[in-house]
Short mmCIF file of C-alpha atoms and ligand atoms in Angstrom, two decimals:
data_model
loop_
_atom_site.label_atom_id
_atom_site.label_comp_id
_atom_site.label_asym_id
_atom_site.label_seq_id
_atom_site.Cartn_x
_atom_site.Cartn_y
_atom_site.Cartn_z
CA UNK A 1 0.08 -0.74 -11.87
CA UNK A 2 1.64 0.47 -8.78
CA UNK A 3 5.12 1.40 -9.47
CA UNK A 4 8.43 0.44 -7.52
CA UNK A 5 12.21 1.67 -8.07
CA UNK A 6 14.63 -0.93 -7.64
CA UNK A 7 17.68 1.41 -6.78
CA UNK A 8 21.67 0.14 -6.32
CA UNK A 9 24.76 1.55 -5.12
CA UNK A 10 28.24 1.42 -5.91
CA UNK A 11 30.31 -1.65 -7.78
CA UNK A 12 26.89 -3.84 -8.34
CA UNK A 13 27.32 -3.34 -12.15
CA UNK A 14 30.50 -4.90 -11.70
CA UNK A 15 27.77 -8.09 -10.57
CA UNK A 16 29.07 -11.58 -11.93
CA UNK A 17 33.32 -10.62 -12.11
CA UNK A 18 32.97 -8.94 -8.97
CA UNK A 19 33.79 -11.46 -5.83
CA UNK A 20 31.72 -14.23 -7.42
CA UNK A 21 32.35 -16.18 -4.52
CA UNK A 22 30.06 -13.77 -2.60
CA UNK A 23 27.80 -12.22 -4.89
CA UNK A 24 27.17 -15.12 -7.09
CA UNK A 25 28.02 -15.44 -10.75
CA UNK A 26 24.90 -13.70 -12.54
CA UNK A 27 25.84 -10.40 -14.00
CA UNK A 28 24.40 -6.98 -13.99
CA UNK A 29 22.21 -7.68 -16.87
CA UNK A 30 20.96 -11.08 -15.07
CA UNK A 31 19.83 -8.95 -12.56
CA UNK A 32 17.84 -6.54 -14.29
CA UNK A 33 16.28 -9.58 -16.13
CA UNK A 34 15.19 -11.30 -12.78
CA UNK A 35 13.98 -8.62 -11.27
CA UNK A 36 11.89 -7.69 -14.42
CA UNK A 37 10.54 -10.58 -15.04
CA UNK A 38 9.26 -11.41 -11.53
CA UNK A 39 7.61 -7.99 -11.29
CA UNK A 40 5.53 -8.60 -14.69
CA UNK A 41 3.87 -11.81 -13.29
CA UNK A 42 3.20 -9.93 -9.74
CA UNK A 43 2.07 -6.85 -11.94
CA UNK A 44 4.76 -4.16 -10.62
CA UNK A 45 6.01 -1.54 -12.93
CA UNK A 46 9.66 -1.27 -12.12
CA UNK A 47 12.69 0.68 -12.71
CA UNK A 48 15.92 -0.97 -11.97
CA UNK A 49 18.72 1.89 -11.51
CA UNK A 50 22.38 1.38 -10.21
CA UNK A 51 24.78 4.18 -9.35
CA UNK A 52 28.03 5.06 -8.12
CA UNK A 53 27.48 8.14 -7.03
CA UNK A 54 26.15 9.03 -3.71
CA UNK A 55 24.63 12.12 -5.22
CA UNK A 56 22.42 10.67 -8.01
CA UNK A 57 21.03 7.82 -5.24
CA UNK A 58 20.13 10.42 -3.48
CA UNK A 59 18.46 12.46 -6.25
CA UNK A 60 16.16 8.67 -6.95
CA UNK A 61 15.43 8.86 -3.76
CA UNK A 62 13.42 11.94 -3.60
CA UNK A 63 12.29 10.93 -6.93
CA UNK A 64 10.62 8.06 -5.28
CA UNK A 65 8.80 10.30 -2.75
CA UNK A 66 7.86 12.33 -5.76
CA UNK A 67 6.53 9.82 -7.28
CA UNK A 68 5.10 8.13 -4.26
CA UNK A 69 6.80 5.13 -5.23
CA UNK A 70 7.59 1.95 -3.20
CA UNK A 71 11.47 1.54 -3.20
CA UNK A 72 13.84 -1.56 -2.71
CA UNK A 73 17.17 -0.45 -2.15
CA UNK A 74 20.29 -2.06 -1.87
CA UNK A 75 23.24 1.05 -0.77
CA UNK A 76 26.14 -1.57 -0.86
CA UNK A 77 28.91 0.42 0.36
CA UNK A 78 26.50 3.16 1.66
CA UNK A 79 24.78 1.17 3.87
CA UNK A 80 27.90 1.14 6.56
CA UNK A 81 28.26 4.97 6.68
CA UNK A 82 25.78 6.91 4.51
CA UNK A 83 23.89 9.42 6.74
CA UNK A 84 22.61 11.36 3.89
CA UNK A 85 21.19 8.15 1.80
CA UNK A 86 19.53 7.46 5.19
CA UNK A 87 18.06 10.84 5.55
CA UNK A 88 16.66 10.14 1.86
CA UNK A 89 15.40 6.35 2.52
CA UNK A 90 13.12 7.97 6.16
CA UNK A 91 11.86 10.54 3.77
CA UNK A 92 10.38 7.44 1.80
CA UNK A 93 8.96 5.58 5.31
CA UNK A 94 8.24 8.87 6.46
CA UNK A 95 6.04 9.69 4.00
CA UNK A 96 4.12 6.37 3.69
CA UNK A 97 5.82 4.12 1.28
CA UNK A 98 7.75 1.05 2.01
CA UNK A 99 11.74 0.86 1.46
CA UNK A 100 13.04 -2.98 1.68
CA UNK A 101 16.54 -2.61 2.14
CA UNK A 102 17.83 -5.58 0.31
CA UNK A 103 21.82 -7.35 0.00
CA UNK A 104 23.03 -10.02 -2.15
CA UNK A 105 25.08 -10.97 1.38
CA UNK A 106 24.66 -11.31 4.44
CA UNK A 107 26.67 -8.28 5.57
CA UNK A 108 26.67 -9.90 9.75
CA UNK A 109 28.47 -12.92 8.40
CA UNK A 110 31.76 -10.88 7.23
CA UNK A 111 33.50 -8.15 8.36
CA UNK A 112 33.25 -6.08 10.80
CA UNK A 113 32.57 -2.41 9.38
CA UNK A 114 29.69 -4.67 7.51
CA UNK A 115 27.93 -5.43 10.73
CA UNK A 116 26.42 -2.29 10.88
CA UNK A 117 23.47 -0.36 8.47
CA UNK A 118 22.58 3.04 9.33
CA UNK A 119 19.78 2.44 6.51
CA UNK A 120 18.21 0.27 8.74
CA UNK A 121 16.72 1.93 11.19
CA UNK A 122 14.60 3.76 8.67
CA UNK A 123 13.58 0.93 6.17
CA UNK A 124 10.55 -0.86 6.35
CA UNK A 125 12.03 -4.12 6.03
CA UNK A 126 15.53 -5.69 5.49
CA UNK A 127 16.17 -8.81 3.24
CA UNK A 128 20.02 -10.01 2.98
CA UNK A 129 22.10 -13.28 2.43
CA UNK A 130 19.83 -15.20 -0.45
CA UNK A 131 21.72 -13.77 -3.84
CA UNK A 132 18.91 -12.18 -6.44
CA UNK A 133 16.81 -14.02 -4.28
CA UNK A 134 16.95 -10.99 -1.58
CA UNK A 135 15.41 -8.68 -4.14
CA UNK A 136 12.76 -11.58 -5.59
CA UNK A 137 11.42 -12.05 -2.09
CA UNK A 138 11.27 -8.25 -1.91
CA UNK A 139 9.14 -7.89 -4.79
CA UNK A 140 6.70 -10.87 -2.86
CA UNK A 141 6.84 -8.77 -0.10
CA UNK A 142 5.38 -5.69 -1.55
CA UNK A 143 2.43 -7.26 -3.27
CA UNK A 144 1.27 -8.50 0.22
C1 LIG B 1 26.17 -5.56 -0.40
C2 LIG B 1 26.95 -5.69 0.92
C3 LIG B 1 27.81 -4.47 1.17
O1 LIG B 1 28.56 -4.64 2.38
C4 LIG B 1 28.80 -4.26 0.05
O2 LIG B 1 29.52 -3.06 0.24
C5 LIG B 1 28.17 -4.29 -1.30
C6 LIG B 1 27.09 -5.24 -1.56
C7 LIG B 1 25.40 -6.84 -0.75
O3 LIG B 1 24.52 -6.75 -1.60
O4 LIG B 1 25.70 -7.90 -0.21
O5 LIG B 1 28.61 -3.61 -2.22
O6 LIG B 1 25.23 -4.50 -0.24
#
């Protein structure tokens, strides 16, 4: 079963309270089930994480590479201004595997500061503006 770590930044556990009018109203725990469930009928072992801390994303990052793991990752905050998540995520392209940054959003739609990912430019692929549905139709994508 090829394995993939589903890895989230800062305020997503806070999913379903948290700006509902923008991030929808399924919670954390919705999430996780989602996510799950779609990657037992593609046949993906995952690991859905969440952080706030800059540090520990980091730290599943290189896990990833570690584990040669495929990795979808949505930095929330970090995406506008993370260099050192980025230098993690290349280190995942870099060394084969894919990384589909993913966003509950669509992060060009709102404010400015959003406009911009400096994960980008080092992901495989980016999926943003469809709810869960971003991370579903990453978990499609990697079974190509
Ligand atoms: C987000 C978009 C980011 O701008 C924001 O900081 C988040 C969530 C999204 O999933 O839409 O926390 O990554």
């Amino acid at each position: 079963m090829s394995k993939v770590l589903v890895l989230n930044g800062p305020n997503l556990s806070r999913l379903g309270s948290r700006e509902p009018e923008i991030y929808g109203t399924t919670d954390w725990a919705g999430l996780v089930a989602a996510v799950t469930e779609r990657a037992a009928k593609l046949g993906l072992d995952v690991d859905v994480r969440q952080t706030d801390s800059e540090a520990e994303l980091i730290g599943w990052l290189h896990e990833s590479v570690d584990a040669q793991a495929d990795v979808i990752l949505n930095p929330a905050a970090f995406t506008h201004y993370s260099y050192a998540v980025r230098d993690a995520a290349a280190m995942v392209t870099k060394g084969g595997k894919r990384l589909i940054e993913v966003h509950l959003s669509n992060p060009h739609t709102r404010e400015e500061f959003r406009h911009n990912s400096v994960i980008s430019g080092v992901a495989t692929g980016v999926i943003a503006g469809f709810g869960i549905g971003s991370y579903l139709l990453a978990l499609d994508q990697l079974c190509q």
